[in-house]
CSV table of C-alpha atoms in Angstrom, one decimal:
chain,number,residue,atom,x,y,z
A,1,MET,CA,0.0,0.0,0.0
A,2,ASP,CA,1.7,3.3,-1.1
A,3,ALA,CA,1.4,6.8,0.4
A,4,LEU,CA,-1.6,7.7,-1.9
A,5,ASN,CA,-3.5,4.6,-0.7
A,6,VAL,CA,-2.7,5.4,2.9
A,7,MET,CA,-4.2,8.8,2.5
A,8,GLU,CA,-7.3,7.5,0.7
A,9,GLY,CA,-7.7,4.8,3.3
A,10,ALA,CA,-7.5,7.4,6.1
A,11,SER,CA,-10.0,9.7,4.4
A,12,THR,CA,-12.7,6.9,4.0
A,13,MET,CA,-12.6,6.4,7.7
A,14,VAL,CA,-13.8,9.9,8.4
A,15,HIS,CA,-16.0,10.7,5.3
A,16,THR,CA,-19.6,9.7,5.0
A,17,PRO,CA,-19.9,6.5,2.9
A,18,PRO,CA,-22.4,6.6,0.0
A,19,SER,CA,-25.5,5.1,1.5
A,20,SER,CA,-29.1,5.9,2.3
A,21,THR,CA,-28.6,5.1,5.9
A,22,ALA,CA,-27.5,7.6,8.6
A,23,PRO,CA,-23.8,8.7,8.4
A,24,ALA,CA,-21.5,6.3,10.2
A,25,VAL,CA,-19.8,7.8,13.3
A,26,PRO,CA,-16.0,7.0,13.4
A,27,VAL,CA,-15.0,5.0,16.5
A,28,PRO,CA,-12.5,6.9,18.7
A,29,ALA,CA,-8.8,6.0,18.4
A,30,LEU,CA,-8.6,5.7,22.2
A,31,SER,CA,-11.4,5.5,24.8
A,32,TYR,CA,-10.8,5.2,28.6
A,33,THR,CA,-13.8,4.8,30.9
A,34,ASP,CA,-13.3,4.9,34.7
A,35,PHE,CA,-9.9,3.4,34.0
A,36,SER,CA,-7.5,2.8,36.9
A,37,PHE,CA,-4.1,1.2,37.0
A,38,SER,CA,-1.6,0.1,39.7
A,39,TYR,CA,1.8,-1.3,39.0
A,40,ALA,CA,2.6,-4.9,39.9
A,41,GLY,CA,3.8,-4.9,43.6
A,42,ALA,CA,2.4,-1.5,44.2
A,43,THR,CA,-1.4,-2.2,44.4
A,44,ASP,CA,-1.7,0.2,47.3
A,45,ARG,CA,-0.6,3.1,45.1
A,46,ARG,CA,-2.7,3.8,42.0
A,47,ALA,CA,-0.7,5.3,39.1
A,48,LEU,CA,-3.9,6.1,37.3
A,49,ARG,CA,-7.3,6.7,39.0
A,50,ASP,CA,-10.7,6.7,37.4
A,51,ILE,CA,-9.6,8.2,34.1
A,52,THR,CA,-12.3,8.9,31.5
A,53,TRP,CA,-10.9,10.2,28.2
A,54,VAL,CA,-11.6,10.0,24.5
A,55,VAL,CA,-9.2,10.6,21.7
A,56,GLU,CA,-11.0,11.1,18.4
A,57,ARG,CA,-9.7,9.4,15.3
A,58,GLY,CA,-7.7,11.8,13.1
A,59,SER,CA,-6.9,14.2,15.9
A,60,TYR,CA,-3.6,15.7,16.9
A,61,THR,CA,-3.9,15.6,20.7
A,62,LEU,CA,-1.5,17.0,23.3
A,63,LEU,CA,-1.5,15.3,26.7
A,64,CYS,CA,-0.3,17.6,29.4
A,65,GLY,CA,0.1,17.4,33.2
A,66,ASP,CA,2.5,17.8,36.1
A,67,THR,CA,5.6,15.6,36.3
A,68,GLY,CA,4.7,12.2,37.6
A,69,CYS,CA,1.0,12.5,37.1
A,70,GLY,CA,0.9,9.4,34.9
A,71,LYS,CA,1.0,10.6,31.3
A,72,THR,CA,3.5,8.0,30.1
A,73,THR,CA,1.6,5.2,32.0
A,74,LEU,CA,-1.6,6.3,30.4
A,75,LEU,CA,-0.2,6.0,26.9
A,76,THR,CA,1.8,2.8,27.4
A,77,CYS,CA,-1.3,1.1,28.9
A,78,ALA,CA,-2.8,1.2,25.4
A,79,HIS,CA,0.1,-0.5,23.7
A,80,PRO,CA,0.0,-4.3,23.4
A,81,VAL,CA,3.8,-4.7,23.8
A,82,LEU,CA,4.7,-1.7,26.1
A,83,ALA,CA,1.8,-2.1,28.5
A,84,PRO,CA,3.1,-2.3,32.0
A,85,ARG,CA,2.3,-5.3,34.3
A,86,GLY,CA,-0.2,-4.5,37.0
A,87,GLU,CA,-3.8,-4.3,38.1
A,88,ARG,CA,-6.4,-2.7,35.8
A,89,SER,CA,-10.0,-1.7,36.3
A,90,GLY,CA,-12.5,0.1,34.1
A,91,MET,CA,-12.6,0.0,30.4
A,92,LEU,CA,-10.0,0.8,27.7
A,93,ARG,CA,-10.8,0.5,24.0
A,94,VAL,CA,-8.1,0.9,21.3
A,95,LEU,CA,-9.4,1.6,17.8
A,96,GLY,CA,-12.9,0.6,18.9
A,97,ARG,CA,-12.0,-2.8,20.4
A,98,PRO,CA,-11.5,-3.7,24.1
A,99,PHE,CA,-7.8,-3.7,24.9
A,100,GLY,CA,-7.7,-7.5,25.5
A,101,GLU,CA,-9.4,-8.2,22.1
A,102,PHE,CA,-7.1,-5.7,20.4
A,103,CYS,CA,-4.0,-7.4,21.8
A,104,ASP,CA,-5.2,-10.8,20.5
A,105,GLU,CA,-5.2,-9.5,16.9
A,106,PRO,CA,-2.2,-10.9,15.0
A,107,ASP,CA,-1.4,-7.5,13.6
A,108,ALA,CA,-2.1,-5.4,16.7
A,109,VAL,CA,1.4,-3.9,16.9
A,110,GLY,CA,1.0,-2.8,13.3
A,111,HIS,CA,-2.0,-0.6,14.2
A,112,ILE,CA,-0.4,1.4,17.0
A,113,ALA,CA,3.1,2.9,17.2
A,114,TYR,CA,5.1,4.5,19.9
A,115,VAL,CA,8.1,7.0,19.9
A,116,ALA,CA,9.9,7.4,23.2
A,117,GLN,CA,11.5,10.5,24.8
A,118,ASN,CA,15.1,9.3,24.5
A,119,PRO,CA,16.0,8.7,20.8
A,120,ASP,CA,18.7,6.2,21.7
A,121,ALA,CA,16.3,4.0,23.8
A,122,GLN,CA,14.4,2.9,20.7
A,123,ILE,CA,17.3,2.1,18.4
A,124,VAL,CA,18.2,-1.6,18.0
A,125,CYS,CA,20.2,-1.7,14.8
A,126,ASP,CA,23.5,-0.4,13.6
A,127,SER,CA,22.5,1.4,10.5
A,128,VAL,CA,19.6,3.7,9.4
A,129,TRP,CA,18.3,1.4,6.6
A,130,HIS,CA,18.4,-1.7,8.9
A,131,GLU,CA,16.6,0.2,11.7
A,132,MET,CA,13.8,1.1,9.2
A,133,ALA,CA,13.6,-2.5,8.0
A,134,PHE,CA,13.6,-4.0,11.5
A,135,GLY,CA,9.9,-3.8,12.3
A,136,LEU,CA,8.9,-4.9,8.8
A,137,GLU,CA,11.2,-7.9,9.0
A,138,ASN,CA,9.7,-8.9,12.4
A,139,ARG,CA,6.2,-8.8,10.8
A,140,GLY,CA,7.2,-10.9,7.9
A,141,VAL,CA,6.5,-8.3,5.3
A,142,PRO,CA,7.6,-9.5,1.8
A,143,GLN,CA,10.8,-8.0,0.6
A,144,ASP,CA,9.4,-6.1,-2.4
A,145,LEU,CA,6.8,-4.5,-0.3
A,146,MET,CA,9.3,-3.8,2.4
A,147,ARG,CA,11.6,-2.0,0.0
A,148,ARG,CA,8.7,0.1,-1.3
A,149,ARG,CA,7.5,1.2,2.1
A,150,ILE,CA,11.1,2.1,3.2
A,151,ALA,CA,11.6,4.0,0.0
A,152,GLU,CA,8.5,6.1,0.2
A,153,THR,CA,8.9,6.8,3.9
A,154,SER,CA,12.5,7.8,3.5
A,155,HIS,CA,11.5,10.2,0.7
A,156,PHE,CA,8.6,11.6,2.8
A,157,PHE,CA,11.0,12.5,5.5
A,158,GLY,CA,13.9,13.5,3.2
A,159,ILE,CA,16.5,11.1,4.8
A,160,GLU,CA,17.9,9.7,1.6
A,161,SER,CA,21.3,11.5,2.1
A,162,TRP,CA,21.9,9.7,5.4
A,163,PHE,CA,20.1,6.5,4.7
A,164,HIS,CA,23.2,4.3,4.7
A,165,ARG,CA,24.9,6.0,7.7
A,166,SER,CA,25.5,4.4,11.1
A,167,CYS,CA,22.9,5.2,13.7
A,168,SER,CA,25.7,6.2,16.1
A,169,GLU,CA,26.8,9.0,13.7
A,170,LEU,CA,23.4,10.7,13.7
A,171,SER,CA,22.4,13.8,15.6
A,172,GLY,CA,19.6,13.6,18.2
A,173,GLY,CA,17.2,15.2,15.8
A,174,GLN,CA,18.1,12.8,13.0
A,175,LYS,CA,17.7,9.8,15.4
A,176,GLN,CA,14.2,11.0,16.4
A,177,ILE,CA,13.2,11.5,12.7
A,178,MET,CA,14.5,8.0,12.0
A,179,ASN,CA,12.5,6.5,14.9
A,180,LEU,CA,9.4,8.2,13.6
A,181,ALA,CA,10.0,7.0,10.1
A,182,SER,CA,10.7,3.5,11.3
A,183,VAL,CA,7.4,3.1,13.0
A,184,LEU,CA,5.5,4.7,10.2
A,185,CYS,CA,6.9,2.1,7.8
A,186,LEU,CA,4.4,-0.2,9.6
A,187,GLN,CA,1.6,2.2,8.5
A,188,PRO,CA,-0.1,2.5,11.9
A,189,ASP,CA,-3.5,4.0,12.6
A,190,LEU,CA,-2.5,5.5,15.9
A,191,LEU,CA,0.9,7.1,16.9
A,192,LEU,CA,1.8,7.7,20.5
A,193,LEU,CA,4.8,9.9,21.5
A,194,ASP,CA,6.3,10.7,24.9
A,195,GLU,CA,8.1,14.0,25.1
A,196,PRO,CA,9.6,13.4,21.6
A,197,THR,CA,11.3,16.8,21.4
A,198,ALA,CA,12.8,16.9,25.0
A,199,GLN,CA,16.3,16.3,23.8
A,200,LEU,CA,16.2,18.2,20.5
A,201,ASP,CA,17.6,21.6,19.8
A,202,PRO,CA,15.1,24.4,18.8
A,203,VAL,CA,15.6,24.0,15.1
A,204,ALA,CA,15.5,20.1,15.2
A,205,ALA,CA,12.4,20.3,17.4
A,206,GLN,CA,10.6,22.4,14.9
A,207,ASN,CA,11.6,20.2,12.0
A,208,PHE,CA,10.3,17.1,13.9
A,209,LEU,CA,7.0,18.8,14.8
A,210,HIS,CA,6.5,19.8,11.2
A,211,ALA,CA,7.1,16.2,10.1
A,212,LEU,CA,4.6,15.1,12.8
A,213,PHE,CA,2.1,17.6,11.5
A,214,ARG,CA,2.4,16.2,8.0
A,215,VAL,CA,1.9,12.7,9.3
A,216,ASN,CA,-1.3,13.7,11.0
A,217,ARG,CA,-2.8,15.9,8.3
A,218,GLU,CA,-1.6,14.3,5.1
A,219,LEU,CA,-1.7,10.6,6.1
A,220,GLY,CA,-4.7,10.8,8.5
A,221,ILE,CA,-2.8,9.1,11.4
A,222,THR,CA,-4.1,9.9,14.9
A,223,VAL,CA,-1.3,11.5,16.9
A,224,VAL,CA,-1.2,11.7,20.7
A,225,VAL,CA,1.8,13.5,22.3
A,226,ALA,CA,2.6,13.6,26.0
A,227,THR,CA,4.4,16.9,26.6
A,228,HIS,CA,5.5,19.5,29.1
A,229,ASP,CA,5.9,22.0,26.2
A,230,PRO,CA,2.4,22.4,24.7
A,231,ALA,CA,3.2,26.0,23.4
A,232,SER,CA,5.7,24.7,20.8
A,233,MET,CA,3.1,22.2,19.5
A,234,ALA,CA,0.0,24.4,19.7
A,235,PRO,CA,0.2,25.5,16.0
A,236,TYR,CA,-0.1,21.9,15.0
A,237,ALA,CA,-2.5,20.4,17.5
A,238,THR,CA,-6.3,20.1,17.4
A,239,THR,CA,-6.9,19.2,21.0
A,240,VAL,CA,-5.3,19.6,24.4
A,241,ALA,CA,-6.0,17.2,27.3
A,242,GLN,CA,-4.8,18.3,30.8
A,243,MET,CA,-4.3,15.6,33.4
A,244,GLY,CA,-5.0,16.6,37.0
A,245,GLU,CA,-6.4,15.4,40.3
A,246,LYS,CA,-9.9,15.5,38.9
A,247,GLY,CA,-9.1,13.4,35.8
A,248,ILE,CA,-8.6,14.8,32.3
A,249,VAL,CA,-10.1,18.0,30.9
A,250,THR,CA,-10.0,18.6,27.2
A,251,GLY,CA,-9.9,21.9,25.3
A,252,VAL,CA,-8.4,23.7,22.3
A,253,PRO,CA,-4.7,24.6,22.1
A,254,ASP,CA,-3.7,28.0,23.5
A,255,ARG,CA,-1.7,29.7,20.8
A,256,SER,CA,-1.2,33.0,22.6
A,257,GLY,CA,2.4,32.2,23.6
A,258,VAL,CA,3.4,31.0,20.1
A,259,GLY,CA,6.5,32.7,18.6
A,260,ARG,CA,10.0,33.7,19.6
A,261,ALA,CA,10.4,36.5,22.2
A,262,GLU,CA,11.4,39.8,20.6
A,263,HIS,CA,13.0,41.2,23.8
A,264,ILE,CA,14.9,39.2,26.4
A,265,ARG,CA,14.9,40.3,30.0
A,266,SER,CA,17.6,38.4,31.9
A,267,PRO,CA,17.6,38.7,35.7
A,268,ARG,CA,21.4,38.0,35.6
A,269,ARG,CA,24.6,40.0,35.4
A,270,HIS,CA,27.8,39.1,33.7
A,271,PRO,CA,30.6,38.1,36.1
A,272,ALA,CA,32.6,41.1,35.0
A,273,GLU,CA,29.9,43.3,36.6
A,274,GLY,CA,30.5,41.8,40.0
A,275,THR,CA,28.8,38.4,40.2
A,276,GLY,CA,31.9,36.3,39.9
A,277,THR,CA,35.0,36.0,42.1
A,278,GLU,CA,38.5,37.1,41.4
A,279,GLY,CA,41.4,34.8,40.5
A,280,ASP,CA,42.1,32.1,38.0
A,281,PRO,CA,39.0,30.6,36.2
A,282,LEU,CA,37.8,27.3,37.7
A,283,ILE,CA,37.9,25.6,34.3
A,284,SER,CA,40.1,26.6,31.4
A,285,ILE,CA,40.3,24.7,28.1
A,286,SER,CA,42.7,25.7,25.3
A,287,SER,CA,43.0,24.3,21.8
A,288,MET,CA,41.2,21.1,22.8
A,289,TYR,CA,40.6,18.3,20.3
A,290,PHE,CA,38.6,15.1,20.9
A,291,ARG,CA,37.5,12.1,18.8
A,292,PHE,CA,36.1,8.8,19.9
A,293,GLU,CA,38.3,6.6,17.7
A,294,ARG,CA,41.8,7.1,16.3
A,295,LYS,CA,40.7,7.2,12.7
A,296,ALA,CA,37.3,8.9,13.3
A,297,ASP,CA,36.5,12.5,12.6
A,298,TRP,CA,37.1,15.1,15.3
A,299,VAL,CA,34.1,15.7,17.5
A,300,ALA,CA,35.7,18.7,19.1
A,301,ARG,CA,38.2,20.9,17.3
A,302,GLY,CA,40.3,23.8,18.8
A,303,ILE,CA,37.9,24.4,21.7
A,304,ASP,CA,38.8,27.4,23.8
A,305,VAL,CA,36.5,28.0,26.9
A,306,GLU,CA,36.9,29.4,30.4
A,307,VAL,CA,34.5,29.1,33.2
A,308,ASP,CA,34.9,31.7,36.0
A,309,ARG,CA,34.6,30.7,39.6
A,310,GLY,CA,31.0,31.2,40.9
A,311,GLU,CA,29.4,31.7,37.5
A,312,VAL,CA,26.6,29.8,35.8
A,313,HIS,CA,27.8,29.0,32.3
A,314,ALA,CA,25.4,27.5,29.7
A,315,ILE,CA,26.5,25.5,26.7
A,316,VAL,CA,24.0,25.5,23.8
A,317,GLY,CA,24.0,24.4,20.1
A,318,GLY,CA,22.4,21.9,17.7
A,319,ASN,CA,22.2,18.2,18.3
A,320,GLY,CA,25.5,16.5,17.6
A,321,CYS,CA,27.6,19.7,17.8
A,322,GLY,CA,29.7,18.4,20.7
A,323,LYS,CA,28.0,19.8,23.9
A,324,THR,CA,28.0,16.6,25.9
A,325,THR,CA,31.5,15.8,24.8
A,326,LEU,CA,32.7,19.1,26.0
A,327,LEU,CA,31.0,18.7,29.4
A,328,ASP,CA,32.5,15.2,29.7
A,329,VAL,CA,36.0,16.6,29.0
A,330,MET,CA,35.5,19.3,31.6
A,331,ALA,CA,34.5,16.6,34.1
A,332,GLY,CA,37.4,14.3,33.2
A,333,VAL,CA,35.1,11.6,32.1
A,334,ARG,CA,36.7,11.8,28.6
A,335,LYS,CA,40.3,12.7,27.9
A,336,ALA,CA,41.2,15.1,25.1
A,337,GLN,CA,43.7,13.9,22.5
A,338,ARG,CA,45.1,17.4,22.1
A,339,GLY,CA,45.1,20.7,23.9
A,340,VAL,CA,45.2,21.8,27.6
A,341,VAL,CA,42.3,21.1,30.0
A,342,ARG,CA,42.5,22.5,33.6
A,343,ASN,CA,39.8,21.8,36.2
A,344,ARG,CA,40.6,23.3,39.6
A,345,ALA,CA,37.4,22.2,41.4
A,346,ARG,CA,37.8,20.7,44.9
A,347,ALA,CA,34.7,18.5,44.6
A,348,GLN,CA,32.5,18.1,41.5
A,349,VAL,CA,29.5,16.2,40.4
A,350,LEU,CA,28.1,15.4,36.9
A,351,LEU,CA,24.4,14.9,36.0
A,352,PRO,CA,24.4,12.8,32.8
A,353,GLN,CA,21.7,13.0,30.2
A,354,ASP,CA,20.3,9.7,31.5
A,355,PRO,CA,19.7,10.0,35.3
A,356,GLN,CA,19.3,6.2,35.6
A,357,ALA,CA,23.1,6.0,35.4
A,358,LEU,CA,23.2,7.4,39.0
A,359,LEU,CA,20.3,5.3,40.3
A,360,VAL,CA,21.6,1.9,41.6
A,361,CYS,CA,19.6,1.3,44.9
A,362,ASP,CA,16.3,-0.5,45.6
A,363,THR,CA,14.5,2.6,47.0
A,364,VAL,CA,14.7,6.4,46.7
A,365,ALA,CA,15.6,6.6,50.4
A,366,GLU,CA,18.6,4.3,49.9
A,367,GLU,CA,19.7,6.4,46.9
A,368,LEU,CA,19.8,9.5,48.9
A,369,ARG,CA,21.8,7.8,51.7
A,370,GLU,CA,24.3,6.0,49.4
A,371,TRP,CA,27.1,8.5,49.6
A,372,GLN,CA,26.3,9.7,53.2
A,373,GLY,CA,29.3,7.8,54.7
A,374,ARG,CA,31.8,9.2,52.2
A,375,CYS,CA,30.5,12.7,51.9
A,376,GLY,CA,29.4,13.3,55.5
A,377,TYR,CA,26.1,15.0,55.1
A,378,SER,CA,23.7,14.8,58.0
A,379,GLU,CA,20.2,13.5,58.5
A,380,ALA,CA,19.1,17.1,58.7
A,381,ASP,CA,20.7,17.8,55.3
A,382,LEU,CA,18.9,14.8,53.9
A,383,ASP,CA,15.5,15.8,55.3
A,384,ALA,CA,16.0,19.3,53.9
A,385,MET,CA,16.8,17.9,50.5
A,386,VAL,CA,13.7,15.6,50.6
A,387,GLU,CA,11.5,18.6,51.4
A,388,ARG,CA,13.3,20.8,48.8
A,389,PHE,CA,12.5,18.4,46.0
A,390,ASP,CA,9.2,17.1,47.4
A,391,LEU,CA,10.5,13.5,47.5
A,392,ALA,CA,8.7,12.3,50.7
A,393,GLY,CA,6.1,10.3,48.7
A,394,LEU,CA,8.7,8.6,46.7
A,395,LEU,CA,11.1,7.4,49.4
A,396,GLY,CA,9.8,3.8,49.6
A,397,GLN,CA,9.6,3.4,45.8
A,398,HIS,CA,12.2,1.8,43.5
A,399,PRO,CA,13.7,4.8,41.6
A,400,LEU,CA,13.2,3.1,38.3
A,401,ASP,CA,9.5,2.8,39.0
A,402,THR,CA,9.2,6.6,39.1
A,403,SER,CA,8.6,8.9,36.1
A,404,GLY,CA,11.4,10.3,34.0
A,405,GLY,CA,11.0,13.7,35.7
A,406,GLN,CA,11.0,12.2,39.2
A,407,GLN,CA,14.2,10.2,38.4
A,408,GLN,CA,15.7,13.6,37.4
A,409,LYS,CA,14.7,15.0,40.8
A,410,VAL,CA,16.2,12.1,42.7
A,411,ALA,CA,19.4,12.3,40.8
A,412,LEU,CA,19.8,16.0,41.3
A,413,ALA,CA,19.0,15.7,45.0
A,414,LYS,CA,21.6,12.9,45.4
A,415,LEU,CA,24.3,15.0,43.7
A,416,LEU,CA,23.5,18.2,45.7
A,417,LEU,CA,23.8,16.4,49.0
A,418,THR,CA,27.5,16.0,48.3
A,419,LYS,CA,28.0,19.8,48.5
A,420,PRO,CA,30.1,20.2,45.4
A,421,ASP,CA,31.9,23.4,44.3
A,422,LEU,CA,31.4,22.5,40.6
A,423,LEU,CA,28.0,21.3,39.3
A,424,LEU,CA,28.0,19.9,35.8
A,425,LEU,CA,24.5,19.4,34.4
A,426,ASP,CA,23.5,17.8,31.1
A,427,GLU,CA,19.9,18.6,30.1
A,428,PRO,CA,18.8,19.3,33.7
A,429,THR,CA,15.2,20.3,32.9
A,430,LYS,CA,14.4,17.3,30.8
A,431,GLY,CA,11.1,15.8,31.9
A,432,PHE,CA,10.3,18.8,34.1
A,433,ASP,CA,7.0,20.7,34.1
A,434,ALA,CA,7.0,24.5,34.5
A,435,ALA,CA,6.8,24.3,38.3
A,436,LEU,CA,9.9,22.0,38.5
A,437,ARG,CA,11.8,24.3,36.1
A,438,ARG,CA,11.0,27.2,38.4
A,439,LEU,CA,12.2,25.1,41.4
A,440,LEU,CA,15.4,24.3,39.6
A,441,VAL,CA,16.0,28.0,38.9
A,442,GLU,CA,15.7,28.6,42.7
A,443,VAL,CA,18.0,25.7,43.4
A,444,ILE,CA,20.7,27.0,41.1
A,445,ASP,CA,20.3,30.5,42.5
A,446,ALA,CA,20.9,29.1,46.0
A,447,GLU,CA,23.9,27.1,44.9
A,448,ARG,CA,25.4,30.1,43.1
A,449,ALA,CA,24.9,32.2,46.2
A,450,LYS,CA,27.1,29.7,48.1
A,451,GLY,CA,29.8,30.1,45.5
A,452,THR,CA,29.1,26.9,43.5
A,453,THR,CA,30.1,27.1,39.9
A,454,VAL,CA,27.6,25.6,37.5
A,455,VAL,CA,28.1,24.5,33.9
A,456,LEU,CA,24.9,23.3,32.1
A,457,VAL,CA,24.3,21.8,28.7
A,458,THR,CA,20.7,22.5,27.6
A,459,HIS,CA,18.2,23.1,24.8
A,460,ASP,CA,15.9,24.9,27.3
A,461,LEU,CA,16.7,28.5,26.2
A,462,ALA,CA,14.3,30.1,28.6
A,463,PHE,CA,16.0,28.3,31.4
A,464,VAL,CA,19.3,29.7,30.1
A,465,VAL,CA,17.9,33.2,30.3
A,466,ALA,CA,16.7,32.6,33.9
A,467,VAL,CA,20.0,31.2,35.4
A,468,ALA,CA,23.0,31.8,33.2
A,469,ASP,CA,25.7,34.5,33.3
A,470,ARG,CA,27.3,33.6,30.0
A,471,VAL,CA,26.5,31.3,27.0
A,472,THR,CA,28.9,29.4,24.8
A,473,MET,CA,27.4,28.2,21.5
A,474,LEU,CA,29.0,25.3,19.7
A,475,PHE,CA,28.7,24.6,16.0
A,476,ASP,CA,30.2,21.6,14.2
A,477,GLY,CA,32.6,20.8,17.1
A,478,GLU,CA,33.9,24.4,17.4
A,479,VAL,CA,33.1,27.4,19.6
A,480,ALA,CA,30.9,29.8,17.6
A,481,SER,CA,30.7,32.4,20.4
A,482,THR,CA,30.8,33.0,24.1
A,483,GLU,CA,28.8,36.0,25.3
A,484,PRO,CA,26.8,37.4,28.2
A,485,VAL,CA,23.2,36.1,28.1
A,486,LYS,CA,21.4,39.2,27.0
A,487,GLY,CA,23.8,40.0,24.2
A,488,PHE,CA,23.7,36.4,22.9
A,489,PHE,CA,20.0,36.2,22.6
A,490,GLU,CA,19.5,39.7,21.1
A,491,GLY,CA,21.5,38.8,18.1
A,492,ASN,CA,19.8,35.4,17.4
A,493,LEU,CA,17.1,34.6,14.9
A,494,PHE,CA,16.4,30.9,15.7
A,495,PHE,CA,18.1,30.3,19.0
A,496,ARG,CA,15.6,32.4,21.0
A,497,PRO,CA,13.1,31.2,23.7
A,498,THR,CA,9.4,31.4,23.0
A,499,VAL,CA,7.1,33.8,24.8
A,500,ALA,CA,5.3,31.0,26.5
A,501,ASP,CA,8.6,29.5,27.9
A,502,LEU,CA,9.7,32.8,29.2
A,503,SER,CA,6.3,33.4,30.8
A,504,ALA,CA,6.4,29.9,32.5
A,505,LEU,CA,9.6,31.0,34.3
A,506,GLY,CA,8.2,34.5,35.1
A,507,LEU,CA,10.5,36.3,32.7
A,508,THR,CA,8.0,38.3,30.7
């Protein structure tokens, strides 16, 4: 079935068939009725409670709500492979059929697709073409049909130029486009996405959202996106669903905050104006080169960066430009092949992109106490950190049973308990709602007031405006510029925060 047939097939589902009888009403793509769910081993805690929600077929729906409210659980409960183990009650229908009957269909997975927040978490093959063929191979699609589907989908997304590349060579935006294209080769009726742009730079995020818009409008595929950033998707969406204590309330997208801010009001001052401390910089990097393998291309070339003591220094740039690599070199996690790297920190901590790398214990309480003996923080310090990040309700849970945003909170709390003088953060607001982003602004302000130096890699440009003194922008493995925050954003066309994002942090 080619792209034209896909579109025709989609349109016949929503148009009135030629008949003398009354018009047929399309069945919803998803229908939850008094639906509740508890994870296995946690029946005393309901992850979802009495949810009633309908997603109309053909819609582009945004699913919003506070961190940890159950958005990811709600979506995965509808997927025949990803559905978590646990106790269900109420009714859930997928494409008009009760969930149990839907799962029993031989081609159930072909009707519903899922794209995760972390692009790397969904990749299973070494090359782009093999990744796109993987799902089709598992379904036993004939080779000729497989080739045609891969060809038309690749052309639709414009990925012919990197079709034969290794997945490891792709930027974050390319990986997410590849993940989307791979699941669409299966020609699903329903597409579920969980924070798909959380790790994409502003330009890559807009490219991805436009591709998703075309998938919805041109192919007629129902799209449901769990997100903490509804403003960026508002121009494309038809419906917004807000999860809260009273269930789900639906409405139309609010487009009032759409667009880049014309004027940037930063609450910060440059260190030269008195916010920093005198003396040598805490971190100095000169003519630094780095590559992952001896014969590979350089990932970083001729990097020159200095981080003053007591400043908050943001590193921004497109996916794949070398931001995380630079942060790892600063931390000593990776060693540069050329150049000089000096880090004069007494005690430092690093928050990686994946907070699960720091979570190794059986409960959140044990996580927070893991380094107590070595670092010497008191029970009072621990209690204060629990209150600061509102972790009391999570202490008895396994950290990997919490949401992505909650895992981020636990990892941050665990690091801050060590009282570092250098805090290195890679995408610290990932998975955070507006309230948690504001909390993190307060946390960094407090750390900075104590003299802690902070270096953060982020795509959250409004957060940069809220916390940073200076910004270094990387491009193609090199430093494009290092400037005070206000001057940096005033000269930019694309790398500017949206009005809605600034408003969420109280900066408008």
